[in-house]
Coordinates of C-alpha atoms and ligand atoms in Angstrom, one line a residue:
M5 CA 61.6 161.3 113.2
V6 CA 62.4 161.8 109.6
D7 CA 59.5 162.1 107.2
A8 CA 58.5 158.5 106.4
A9 CA 58.5 159.1 102.6
N10 CA 61.3 156.5 102.4
P11 CA 64.4 158.7 103.0
F12 CA 66.9 156.0 101.9
R13 CA 65.4 155.6 98.5
E14 CA 65.3 159.2 98.0
G15 CA 68.9 159.7 98.9
L16 CA 70.0 157.0 96.5
T17 CA 67.8 157.8 93.6
Q18 CA 68.9 161.4 93.3
E19 CA 70.6 161.3 89.9
R20 CA 72.1 158.0 90.7
I21 CA 70.8 155.7 88.0
P22 CA 73.7 154.2 86.1
E23 CA 73.8 153.7 82.4
P24 CA 72.8 150.2 81.2
C25 CA 75.7 147.7 81.6
T26 CA 76.7 144.1 82.0
V27 CA 78.2 142.6 85.1
V28 CA 80.4 139.6 84.5
I29 CA 81.0 137.5 87.6
F30 CA 84.2 135.4 87.7
G31 CA 83.8 132.6 90.2
A32 CA 80.0 132.6 89.6
S33 CA 79.6 129.1 91.1
G34 CA 80.8 130.4 94.5
D35 CA 78.8 131.3 97.5
L36 CA 79.2 135.1 97.2
T37 CA 77.4 135.2 93.8
K38 CA 74.4 133.5 95.2
R39 CA 74.3 135.0 98.7
K40 CA 75.3 138.6 98.0
L41 CA 76.0 139.7 94.4
V42 CA 72.9 138.6 92.5
P43 CA 70.5 139.3 95.4
A44 CA 72.0 142.8 95.6
L45 CA 71.5 143.4 91.8
Y46 CA 68.0 142.1 92.1
S47 CA 67.1 144.4 95.0
L48 CA 68.5 147.4 93.1
A49 CA 66.5 146.4 90.0
R50 CA 63.4 145.9 92.2
D51 CA 63.8 149.4 93.6
R52 CA 64.2 150.7 90.1
M53 CA 67.7 151.9 90.8
L54 CA 69.2 150.2 87.7
S55 CA 68.3 150.7 84.2
R56 CA 68.9 147.6 82.1
C57 CA 71.5 145.4 83.6
A58 CA 72.6 142.0 82.3
I59 CA 74.6 139.4 84.3
V60 CA 77.0 136.9 82.9
G61 CA 78.3 134.2 85.2
F62 CA 81.8 132.8 84.4
A63 CA 83.1 129.7 86.0
R64 CA 84.6 126.3 85.1
R65 CA 81.6 124.1 85.9
P66 CA 78.9 123.5 83.3
L67 CA 76.0 125.4 84.9
E68 CA 74.2 126.7 81.8
N69 CA 71.0 124.9 82.6
V70 CA 70.8 125.5 86.3
F71 CA 72.4 129.0 86.8
R72 CA 69.2 131.0 86.7
Q73 CA 67.4 128.6 89.1
Q74 CA 70.3 128.7 91.5
M75 CA 70.3 132.5 91.4
L76 CA 66.5 132.5 92.1
E77 CA 67.1 130.4 95.2
G78 CA 69.8 132.9 96.3
V79 CA 67.6 135.8 95.7
N80 CA 64.6 134.2 97.5
E81 CA 66.8 133.5 100.5
H82 CA 69.1 136.5 100.7
A83 CA 67.8 139.5 98.9
R84 CA 66.7 142.6 100.9
R85 CA 63.7 142.8 98.6
R86 CA 61.9 139.6 99.3
P87 CA 59.8 137.6 98.4
V88 CA 60.6 137.7 94.8
H89 CA 58.1 139.6 92.6
P90 CA 57.3 137.1 89.8
E91 CA 57.0 139.7 87.0
M92 CA 60.1 141.5 88.1
W93 CA 62.0 138.2 88.3
E94 CA 61.0 137.3 84.8
S95 CA 62.4 140.4 83.3
F96 CA 65.5 140.5 85.6
S97 CA 66.3 136.8 85.0
S98 CA 65.9 137.0 81.3
R99 CA 69.1 138.9 81.3
I100 CA 71.0 136.4 83.4
H101 CA 73.5 134.3 81.4
Y102 CA 76.3 131.8 82.0
H103 CA 79.5 131.3 80.2
Q104 CA 81.6 128.3 81.0
G105 CA 85.3 128.9 81.0
A106 CA 88.6 128.4 82.7
F107 CA 90.4 131.4 84.3
D108 CA 93.7 130.5 82.6
Q109 CA 92.5 129.9 79.0
L110 CA 92.7 132.9 76.8
E111 CA 90.3 131.4 74.2
D112 CA 87.6 131.3 76.9
Y113 CA 87.9 135.1 77.2
V114 CA 87.7 135.5 73.5
S115 CA 84.5 133.5 73.5
L116 CA 83.3 135.5 76.5
K117 CA 83.7 138.6 74.4
R118 CA 81.4 137.1 71.8
T119 CA 78.8 136.1 74.4
L120 CA 78.9 139.7 75.8
E121 CA 78.4 141.2 72.3
E122 CA 75.4 138.9 71.8
V123 CA 73.9 139.7 75.3
E124 CA 74.4 143.4 74.7
K125 CA 72.8 143.3 71.3
Q126 CA 69.8 141.2 72.5
N127 CA 69.1 143.6 75.4
N128 CA 70.1 146.9 73.8
I129 CA 72.9 147.5 76.3
P130 CA 76.0 149.5 75.3
P131 CA 79.3 147.8 76.0
N132 CA 79.7 149.1 79.6
R133 CA 81.2 146.3 81.5
V134 CA 81.9 145.5 85.2
F135 CA 84.1 142.5 85.8
Y136 CA 83.6 141.2 89.3
L137 CA 86.5 138.9 90.5
S138 CA 84.9 136.8 93.1
T139 CA 87.6 134.1 92.9
P140 CA 90.5 132.9 95.0
P141 CA 93.1 135.7 95.1
S142 CA 95.7 133.5 93.3
S143 CA 93.6 133.9 90.2
F144 CA 93.3 137.8 90.2
G145 CA 96.5 138.3 88.2
T146 CA 95.7 135.6 85.6
I147 CA 92.1 136.9 85.0
V148 CA 93.2 140.5 84.6
R149 CA 96.0 139.5 82.2
N150 CA 93.6 137.5 80.1
L151 CA 90.9 140.2 80.1
G152 CA 93.6 142.5 78.8
A153 CA 94.8 140.1 76.1
A154 CA 91.2 139.5 74.9
G155 CA 90.7 143.3 74.5
L156 CA 88.0 143.3 77.1
V157 CA 89.3 146.1 79.4
P158 CA 90.3 149.1 77.2
K159 CA 91.5 152.1 79.2
D160 CA 89.5 154.7 77.4
G161 CA 86.8 155.0 74.8
P162 CA 83.1 155.9 74.9
H163 CA 82.2 153.0 77.2
Y164 CA 83.7 151.8 80.4
A165 CA 85.4 148.5 81.6
R166 CA 85.9 148.3 85.4
V167 CA 87.2 145.5 87.5
I168 CA 86.0 144.8 91.1
I169 CA 88.5 142.9 93.2
E170 CA 87.3 141.0 96.3
K171 CA 89.4 140.7 99.4
P172 CA 92.0 139.6 100.4
F173 CA 94.2 141.9 98.4
G174 CA 97.5 140.1 99.1
V175 CA 98.6 138.5 102.3
D176 CA 101.5 140.9 103.1
Y177 CA 103.2 144.0 101.7
E178 CA 105.2 142.1 99.0
S179 CA 102.3 140.1 97.7
A180 CA 100.0 143.1 97.6
Q181 CA 102.7 145.1 95.7
K182 CA 103.0 142.2 93.2
L183 CA 99.3 142.2 92.7
N184 CA 99.1 145.9 92.2
R185 CA 101.9 145.6 89.6
E186 CA 100.0 142.9 87.7
L187 CA 96.8 145.0 87.7
Y188 CA 98.6 148.2 86.5
E189 CA 100.1 146.3 83.6
V190 CA 96.6 146.1 82.2
L191 CA 94.4 148.6 84.0
D192 CA 94.5 152.2 85.1
E193 CA 93.9 152.9 88.8
N194 CA 90.5 154.4 88.0
Q195 CA 89.4 151.1 86.5
I196 CA 90.2 149.1 89.7
Y197 CA 87.6 148.9 92.4
R198 CA 89.0 147.1 95.5
I199 CA 86.1 146.1 97.6
D200 CA 85.9 146.5 101.3
H201 CA 82.3 145.7 102.2
Y202 CA 82.6 147.7 105.5
L203 CA 82.7 150.9 103.4
G204 CA 79.4 149.9 101.9
K205 CA 77.7 149.8 105.4
E206 CA 75.5 152.8 106.0
T207 CA 76.8 153.3 109.5
V208 CA 80.4 153.3 108.4
Q209 CA 79.5 156.0 105.9
N210 CA 77.7 157.9 108.6
L211 CA 80.9 158.4 110.5
L212 CA 81.8 161.0 107.8
V213 CA 78.3 162.5 107.8
F214 CA 78.2 162.6 111.6
R215 CA 81.6 164.3 111.8
F216 CA 81.4 166.7 108.8
A217 CA 77.7 167.5 108.5
N218 CA 77.4 168.7 112.1
A219 CA 79.1 171.7 113.7
I220 CA 79.2 170.6 117.3
F221 CA 81.4 167.5 117.3
E222 CA 84.3 168.4 115.2
P223 CA 85.7 171.1 117.5
M224 CA 86.1 168.4 120.2
W225 CA 87.4 165.7 117.9
N226 CA 91.1 166.1 118.8
N227 CA 93.7 165.7 121.5
R228 CA 92.5 168.7 123.5
Y229 CA 89.3 166.9 124.4
V230 CA 89.7 163.2 123.6
D231 CA 91.5 161.0 126.0
H232 CA 91.5 157.9 123.8
V233 CA 89.5 156.0 121.2
Q234 CA 88.3 152.4 121.2
I235 CA 87.5 150.6 118.0
T236 CA 85.9 147.2 118.4
G237 CA 85.1 144.6 115.8
A238 CA 83.8 141.6 117.8
E239 CA 82.0 138.5 116.5
A240 CA 80.3 135.7 118.4
L241 CA 80.9 133.5 115.4
G242 CA 83.9 131.2 115.2
V243 CA 85.6 130.4 111.9
E244 CA 82.5 128.8 110.4
G245 CA 84.0 126.0 108.4
R246 CA 86.7 128.3 107.0
G247 CA 89.4 126.8 109.3
G248 CA 91.8 126.3 106.4
Y249 CA 91.5 129.9 105.2
F250 CA 91.7 131.3 108.7
E251 CA 94.8 129.3 109.6
E252 CA 96.7 131.3 106.9
A253 CA 95.0 134.6 107.6
G254 CA 94.4 135.1 111.3
I255 CA 92.3 138.0 112.5
L256 CA 94.9 140.7 111.8
R257 CA 94.8 140.0 108.1
D258 CA 91.1 139.0 108.0
M259 CA 89.6 142.0 109.8
V260 CA 92.2 144.6 110.8
Q261 CA 94.3 145.2 107.7
N262 CA 91.1 146.1 105.8
H263 CA 87.8 146.7 107.6
L264 CA 89.0 148.1 110.9
L265 CA 91.8 150.2 109.6
Q266 CA 89.3 151.7 107.2
V267 CA 87.0 152.5 110.2
L268 CA 90.0 154.0 112.0
C269 CA 90.8 156.2 109.0
L270 CA 87.2 157.5 108.8
A271 CA 87.2 158.3 112.5
A272 CA 90.6 160.0 112.5
M273 CA 90.9 161.7 109.1
E274 CA 90.9 165.5 108.4
P275 CA 87.9 167.0 106.6
P276 CA 88.4 166.4 102.9
V277 CA 88.4 169.4 100.6
A278 CA 85.4 167.9 98.7
F279 CA 83.3 164.7 99.0
D280 CA 84.8 163.0 96.0
A281 CA 86.8 159.8 95.6
D282 CA 90.3 161.3 95.6
S283 CA 89.7 164.0 98.2
V284 CA 88.3 161.4 100.7
R285 CA 90.9 158.8 99.9
D286 CA 93.8 161.3 100.1
E287 CA 92.8 162.1 103.7
K288 CA 92.4 158.5 104.6
L289 CA 95.9 157.7 103.3
K290 CA 97.3 160.6 105.4
V291 CA 96.1 158.9 108.5
L292 CA 97.9 155.6 107.6
R293 CA 101.0 157.6 106.8
A294 CA 100.9 159.1 110.3
L295 CA 100.6 155.8 112.1
R296 CA 103.6 155.3 114.3
P297 CA 105.4 152.2 112.9
M298 CA 105.4 149.1 115.0
K299 CA 109.0 148.0 115.8
T300 CA 109.5 144.6 117.5
A301 CA 109.6 146.2 121.0
D302 CA 106.3 148.0 120.2
V303 CA 104.7 144.7 119.1
K304 CA 105.7 143.3 122.5
N305 CA 104.1 146.1 124.4
H306 CA 101.3 147.4 122.2
V307 CA 99.9 144.3 120.6
V308 CA 98.2 141.3 122.2
R309 CA 97.3 138.3 120.2
G310 CA 95.0 135.6 121.5
Q311 CA 93.3 132.4 120.6
Y312 CA 90.1 131.0 121.9
T313 CA 89.7 127.8 123.9
S314 CA 86.4 126.0 124.2
G315 CA 83.7 127.8 126.1
S316 CA 80.1 128.9 125.8
V317 CA 78.9 131.6 123.4
L318 CA 75.3 132.8 123.5
A319 CA 74.4 129.9 125.7
K320 CA 75.9 127.3 123.4
R321 CA 79.0 125.1 124.0
V322 CA 81.6 125.6 121.3
P323 CA 85.0 124.0 120.7
G324 CA 88.3 125.7 121.0
Y325 CA 90.0 127.1 117.9
R326 CA 92.6 124.3 117.8
E327 CA 89.7 121.8 117.6
E328 CA 88.0 123.4 114.6
G329 CA 88.0 121.6 111.2
G330 CA 91.0 122.4 109.0
V331 CA 93.0 123.9 112.0
D332 CA 96.4 122.5 113.1
P333 CA 96.0 121.2 116.7
Q334 CA 99.1 123.1 117.5
S335 CA 98.1 126.2 115.6
N336 CA 99.4 129.6 116.7
T337 CA 97.1 131.6 114.5
E338 CA 95.5 134.5 116.3
T339 CA 91.7 134.8 116.7
Y340 CA 92.0 137.9 118.8
V341 CA 94.1 140.9 118.4
G342 CA 94.3 144.0 120.6
L343 CA 96.4 147.0 119.5
E344 CA 97.5 150.3 120.9
I345 CA 97.9 152.5 117.9
H346 CA 99.4 156.0 117.8
I347 CA 98.7 158.5 115.1
D348 CA 101.6 160.9 115.1
N349 CA 99.9 164.0 113.6
W350 CA 98.8 167.4 114.9
R351 CA 95.3 166.4 115.8
W352 CA 95.9 163.0 117.5
S353 CA 99.4 163.3 119.1
G354 CA 99.1 161.7 122.6
V355 CA 95.7 160.0 122.0
P356 CA 96.0 156.3 121.9
F357 CA 93.6 154.4 119.6
Y358 CA 92.9 151.0 121.0
L359 CA 91.6 148.6 118.4
R360 CA 90.5 145.0 119.0
S361 CA 89.0 142.4 116.8
A362 CA 88.1 138.8 117.6
K363 CA 86.1 135.7 116.9
R364 CA 84.0 134.0 119.7
M365 CA 83.4 137.1 121.8
P366 CA 80.2 137.2 123.9
K367 CA 78.3 139.0 121.2
R368 CA 78.6 140.7 117.8
V369 CA 79.4 144.3 118.0
T370 CA 81.3 146.8 115.8
E371 CA 81.7 150.3 117.2
V372 CA 83.9 153.3 117.6
A373 CA 83.9 154.8 121.0
I374 CA 85.4 158.2 121.7
H375 CA 86.3 158.6 125.3
F376 CA 86.6 162.2 126.3
K377 CA 88.9 163.7 128.9
A378 CA 87.6 164.3 132.4
N379 CA 86.7 167.7 133.9
P380 CA 89.6 169.8 135.2
L381 CA 87.9 169.7 138.7
S382 CA 85.3 167.4 140.1
L383 CA 82.8 169.7 141.9
F384 CA 80.6 166.9 143.0
G385 CA 83.1 164.6 144.7
S386 CA 85.4 162.0 143.2
E387 CA 82.6 159.3 143.0
S388 CA 80.6 161.5 140.7
V389 CA 83.2 161.6 137.9
V390 CA 81.5 160.3 134.7
Q391 CA 83.5 159.6 131.6
N392 CA 81.8 161.1 128.6
I393 CA 81.8 158.5 125.8
L394 CA 80.4 159.0 122.4
A395 CA 79.8 155.5 120.9
V396 CA 79.0 155.1 117.2
R397 CA 77.5 151.6 116.9
I398 CA 78.2 150.3 113.4
Q399 CA 76.3 147.0 114.0
P400 CA 74.0 145.6 115.2
D401 CA 71.5 148.0 116.8
E402 CA 73.0 150.7 114.5
G403 CA 73.0 154.1 116.2
I404 CA 74.9 156.6 118.3
S405 CA 74.9 157.1 122.0
L406 CA 76.4 159.7 124.3
N407 CA 77.1 159.0 128.0
F408 CA 77.0 161.9 130.4
G409 CA 76.4 162.5 134.1
S410 CA 73.1 163.6 135.4
K411 CA 71.8 164.7 138.8
V412 CA 70.0 161.9 140.6
P413 CA 66.6 163.1 141.7
G414 CA 66.6 164.0 145.4
P415 CA 68.1 166.4 147.9
A416 CA 71.7 165.3 147.4
A417 CA 74.0 166.5 144.6
A418 CA 74.5 162.9 143.5
V419 CA 75.6 162.2 139.9
A420 CA 74.8 159.1 137.9
P421 CA 75.7 158.1 134.3
V422 CA 72.9 158.3 131.8
S423 CA 72.8 158.0 128.0
M424 CA 71.3 159.8 125.1
E425 CA 70.5 157.5 122.2
F426 CA 69.9 157.8 118.4
R427 CA 68.8 154.6 116.7
Y428 CA 68.7 154.2 112.9
A429 CA 65.7 151.9 113.0
S430 CA 63.5 154.2 115.0
S431 CA 64.5 157.4 113.3
F432 CA 64.4 156.3 109.8
G433 CA 62.1 153.3 110.0
A434 CA 63.4 151.9 106.6
E435 CA 65.7 149.1 105.9
P436 CA 68.9 150.5 104.4
P437 CA 70.4 149.0 101.3
E438 CA 72.9 146.2 101.7
A439 CA 76.6 147.0 101.5
Y440 CA 77.0 145.2 98.2
E441 CA 74.0 147.1 96.6
R442 CA 75.7 150.4 97.3
L443 CA 79.1 149.2 96.2
L444 CA 77.9 147.7 92.9
L445 CA 75.9 150.8 92.1
D446 CA 78.8 153.1 92.9
C447 CA 81.1 151.1 90.6
M448 CA 78.6 151.3 87.8
L449 CA 78.5 155.1 88.4
G450 CA 82.3 155.3 88.3
D451 CA 82.4 156.5 91.9
G452 CA 85.4 155.1 93.7
T453 CA 84.9 156.9 97.0
L454 CA 83.9 153.8 98.9
F455 CA 86.6 151.6 97.4
T456 CA 90.2 151.1 98.5
R457 CA 92.8 152.9 96.5
G458 CA 96.1 151.1 95.6
D459 CA 98.3 153.4 97.8
W460 CA 96.0 152.9 100.8
V461 CA 96.3 149.1 100.5
M462 CA 100.1 149.3 100.4
E463 CA 100.3 151.6 103.4
S464 CA 98.0 149.4 105.4
W465 CA 100.1 146.3 104.6
K466 CA 103.2 148.1 105.6
Y467 CA 101.7 148.7 109.0
V468 CA 100.3 145.2 109.4
S469 CA 103.3 143.3 107.9
A470 CA 105.5 144.9 110.5
I471 CA 103.3 143.4 113.3
H472 CA 103.6 140.0 111.6
R473 CA 107.4 140.4 111.5
G474 CA 107.4 141.4 115.2
W475 CA 105.5 138.2 116.1
E476 CA 107.9 136.1 114.1
E477 CA 110.9 137.7 115.9
L478 CA 109.4 137.4 119.3
G479 CA 108.2 133.8 118.8
G480 CA 106.0 132.3 121.5
E481 CA 102.3 131.4 121.4
P482 CA 99.2 133.6 121.5
A483 CA 97.6 134.2 124.9
T484 CA 94.4 132.2 125.4
Y485 CA 90.8 133.3 126.2
E486 CA 87.8 131.2 126.8
A487 CA 85.2 131.4 123.9
G488 CA 82.4 133.7 125.0
T489 CA 84.7 136.1 127.0
W490 CA 86.1 139.5 126.0
G491 CA 89.6 138.3 125.3
P492 CA 92.8 137.5 127.1
S493 CA 93.7 139.2 130.4
E494 CA 96.9 140.4 128.7
S495 CA 94.8 142.8 126.6
E496 CA 93.1 144.2 129.7
A497 CA 96.6 144.6 131.2
M498 CA 97.7 146.6 128.1
L499 CA 95.1 149.2 128.9
S500 CA 95.2 149.1 132.6
R501 CA 98.9 150.2 132.5
S502 CA 97.6 153.6 131.7
G503 CA 94.6 153.4 134.0
R504 CA 92.1 152.6 131.1
A505 CA 89.9 149.7 130.5
W506 CA 88.2 148.1 127.5
R507 CA 84.5 148.8 127.2
R508 CA 81.9 146.1 127.6
P509 CA 79.6 147.1 124.9
Ligands
BG6_8 C1 84.9 139.2 106.4 C2 85.8 138.3 107.1 O1 85.7 140.1 105.5 O2 84.1 140.0 107.3 C3 85.0 137.4 108.0 O3 86.5 137.5 106.2 C4 84.1 138.2 108.9 O4 85.8 136.6 108.8 C5 83.3 139.2 108.1 O5 83.2 137.4 109.7 C6 82.6 140.2 109.0 O6 81.7 141.0 108.2 P1 80.3 141.6 108.9 O7 79.8 142.4 107.8 O8 79.5 140.4 109.3 O9 80.8 142.3 110.1

């Protein structure tokens, strides 16, 4: 057990207080602002991890008179640091402002600049500015162009101007390339912070700490000892009123292109030369570059797409995907995808990485499971062979477990599988910061380690767009699976061909 003197706070406060700044949120009337962004900023302020920070909401609707109140509701409902502390809220909310404007009107950015100068003067904040684009992706290019035209995002100078971009970053290789081009017309790469909230999760970051702060795991982390790796991103939820969006996206774009490929990179990368943004991101990029490209024949054999039909999840009846609101009754959009991925490099040659992600699985679980090779000889009989599995549970019940064989008490040499467990909650006993807290703080500090670099995004789309092309060429419909089950039988068959099976976490 770690000393209870709040280890998380300590880790985060070590010289990690950013200079005073203003966060401008585009799309301030949207859900993310109220549920995640302002609650995250409040919790940071409450934990005294921010020096003065002002917030300016920017959106089309006239919300001047209600914005603070709406943010209070959001903080009361969603902040990690609840209930709201009245004095703290008073000082925090005195720096919340709203600026009504349209994304495509340059004059609204010119007036935004004036608002910012006033807010900064009032609060004695230097012109350090974070622009958070929490808007539909179709507006990213327009906003950045107008920010540039209004002189709000200079590349250098004594103060910073940084832009955080929400997902999705494009819908395929071409659109992501176009978006990157639009950004680079105005911004330098080091001003762009592409968010992937999975990288803000403590347990995702712990993949690196676990691998590179310990001496005993890394020597086994390769094709000499590892048989295969399984990465699971399963949700019990369905599309939750986002049928229209999901129809266009599908699970491959929604979860795999970003979150799960990031997790794969952290699990598979080489040790970086240093723990800084470019060293870490260089290594992650190398993993993507080593992925064996998916040709149409590979898509047929190594990719399974599925779609849920009605069923029962967590003891509740739920409709099938085609019956969800906003979904075409003949939709072929995938809500499940299972992939066999090969990383053609020295470390991983011959070790398949099986990756699956889906909606309407029996439960929510995100994990990376390293399946080790069997002994060269089974001394205790063939029934006693236990597969050693190291499972890093990203969520929920965050922790790490190691399965191994142990002698069953008694006169016989019988072996049974047992497990050694580490649980965050019991070892640290403190609630870790929310992903958005960490990411906002890192952006203010100019630390891009946990953000996606432009070249990574392009490489991941290259891989994923080839799968979409393969599906188009092959035609046909996704396999089906009943809501509340672990996916289509075709996915089980993909693993059983090599004598393997998906875990039931
Ligand atoms: C989002 C996806 O990026 O991640 C959602 O758009 C998904 O469809 C969500 O539900 C999962 O995030 P988390 O943090 O709940 O695992």
